[in-house]
Amino acid sequence: MAECELIDKCPFFNKHLENDDETVALLKEKYCKTNNLNCARYMISIALGSEAVPEDLNPTEKIKAYEIISSS
Ligand code: SF4
C-alpha cells in the first residue's frame, strides 16, 4: 500500500525524526508507510479534519479516535 498522504504535515511522523526509538520506527512503518487506514490520527483527520487530532494521539489509539469522532 501507499505512503500516507498526510506524512509531510503529521506531527506524529515528523516530531520523532531526530530520535526515533524502535517502537516509533515500527509504528511509522506499519501505519505511515504501509496502511494509514488503520491509523487513529488518520481516521480523525478524514472524519473531522486535521485540526481535530490531538497533538499527542498515537496511531494505535483507535478507541480514542472513535470516541472523538462519535462525540463531535
Ligand atoms: S501517524 Fe497516521 S496520519 Fe500521521 S502520517 Fe502516519 S499514518 Fe498518516
Short mmCIF file of C-alpha atoms and ligand atoms in Angstrom, two decimals:
data_model
loop_
_atom_site.label_atom_id
_atom_site.label_comp_id
_atom_site.label_asym_id
_atom_site.label_seq_id
_atom_site.Cartn_x
_atom_site.Cartn_y
_atom_site.Cartn_z
CA MET A 1 0.00 0.00 0.00
CA ALA A 2 0.99 3.58 -0.42
CA GLU A 3 2.54 6.03 1.98
CA CYS A 4 0.09 8.18 3.94
CA GLU A 5 -0.72 11.42 2.13
CA LEU A 6 -0.56 13.30 5.46
CA ILE A 7 3.02 12.28 6.13
CA ASP A 8 4.57 15.68 5.36
CA LYS A 9 2.46 17.56 7.89
CA CYS A 10 1.71 14.91 10.51
CA PRO A 11 3.14 15.83 13.93
CA PHE A 12 3.48 12.18 14.92
CA PHE A 13 5.56 11.34 11.91
CA ASN A 14 7.70 14.47 11.97
CA LYS A 15 8.33 15.11 15.63
CA HIS A 16 10.24 11.89 16.12
CA LEU A 17 12.53 12.16 13.13
CA GLU A 18 15.61 13.06 15.15
CA ASN A 19 15.38 10.40 17.82
CA ASP A 20 13.30 7.54 16.56
CA ASP A 21 13.24 4.71 19.00
CA GLU A 22 12.46 1.24 17.79
CA THR A 23 8.75 1.39 18.68
CA VAL A 24 8.16 4.66 16.85
CA ALA A 25 10.05 3.39 13.85
CA LEU A 26 7.85 0.29 13.77
CA LEU A 27 4.68 2.39 14.01
CA LYS A 28 5.82 4.57 11.13
CA GLU A 29 6.50 1.51 9.04
CA LYS A 30 3.20 -0.17 9.95
CA TYR A 31 0.93 2.86 9.64
CA CYS A 32 2.55 5.79 7.85
CA LYS A 33 4.38 3.85 5.18
CA THR A 34 2.07 0.87 4.77
CA ASN A 35 -1.56 1.25 5.91
CA ASN A 36 -2.85 4.60 7.10
CA LEU A 37 -6.45 3.33 7.13
CA ASN A 38 -5.70 1.69 10.49
CA CYS A 39 -4.25 4.85 11.99
CA ALA A 40 -6.22 6.64 14.71
CA ARG A 41 -4.81 10.00 13.66
CA TYR A 42 -5.75 9.41 10.03
CA MET A 43 -9.28 8.35 10.96
CA ILE A 44 -9.91 11.63 12.79
CA SER A 45 -8.27 13.69 10.05
CA ILE A 46 -10.56 12.22 7.43
CA ALA A 47 -13.70 12.45 9.57
CA LEU A 48 -13.23 15.84 11.24
CA GLY A 49 -10.15 17.50 9.77
CA SER A 50 -6.55 17.50 10.95
CA GLU A 51 -7.19 20.30 13.46
CA ALA A 52 -9.35 17.87 15.46
CA VAL A 53 -6.49 15.41 16.00
CA PRO A 54 -4.96 15.65 19.50
CA GLU A 55 -1.27 16.53 19.24
CA ASP A 56 -0.16 13.53 21.28
CA LEU A 57 -2.52 10.90 19.81
CA ASN A 58 -0.76 7.69 18.92
CA PRO A 59 -1.67 5.85 15.68
CA THR A 60 -2.68 2.83 17.76
CA GLU A 61 -5.33 4.68 19.80
CA LYS A 62 -8.32 3.79 17.67
CA ILE A 63 -10.81 3.58 20.54
CA LYS A 64 -9.94 7.14 21.48
CA ALA A 65 -10.39 8.10 17.83
CA TYR A 66 -13.84 6.51 17.73
CA GLU A 67 -14.81 8.42 20.88
CA ILE A 68 -13.62 11.74 19.44
CA ILE A 69 -15.41 11.14 16.14
CA SER A 70 -18.65 9.94 17.69
CA SER A 71 -18.82 12.79 20.21
CA SER A 72 -18.36 15.54 17.64
S1 SF4 B 1 0.55 8.93 12.02
FE1 SF4 B 1 -1.26 8.39 10.80
S2 SF4 B 1 -1.95 10.33 9.87
FE2 SF4 B 1 0.19 10.61 10.56
S3 SF4 B 1 1.43 10.14 8.75
FE3 SF4 B 1 1.25 8.28 9.98
S4 SF4 B 1 -0.50 7.16 9.08
FE4 SF4 B 1 -0.62 9.31 8.39
#
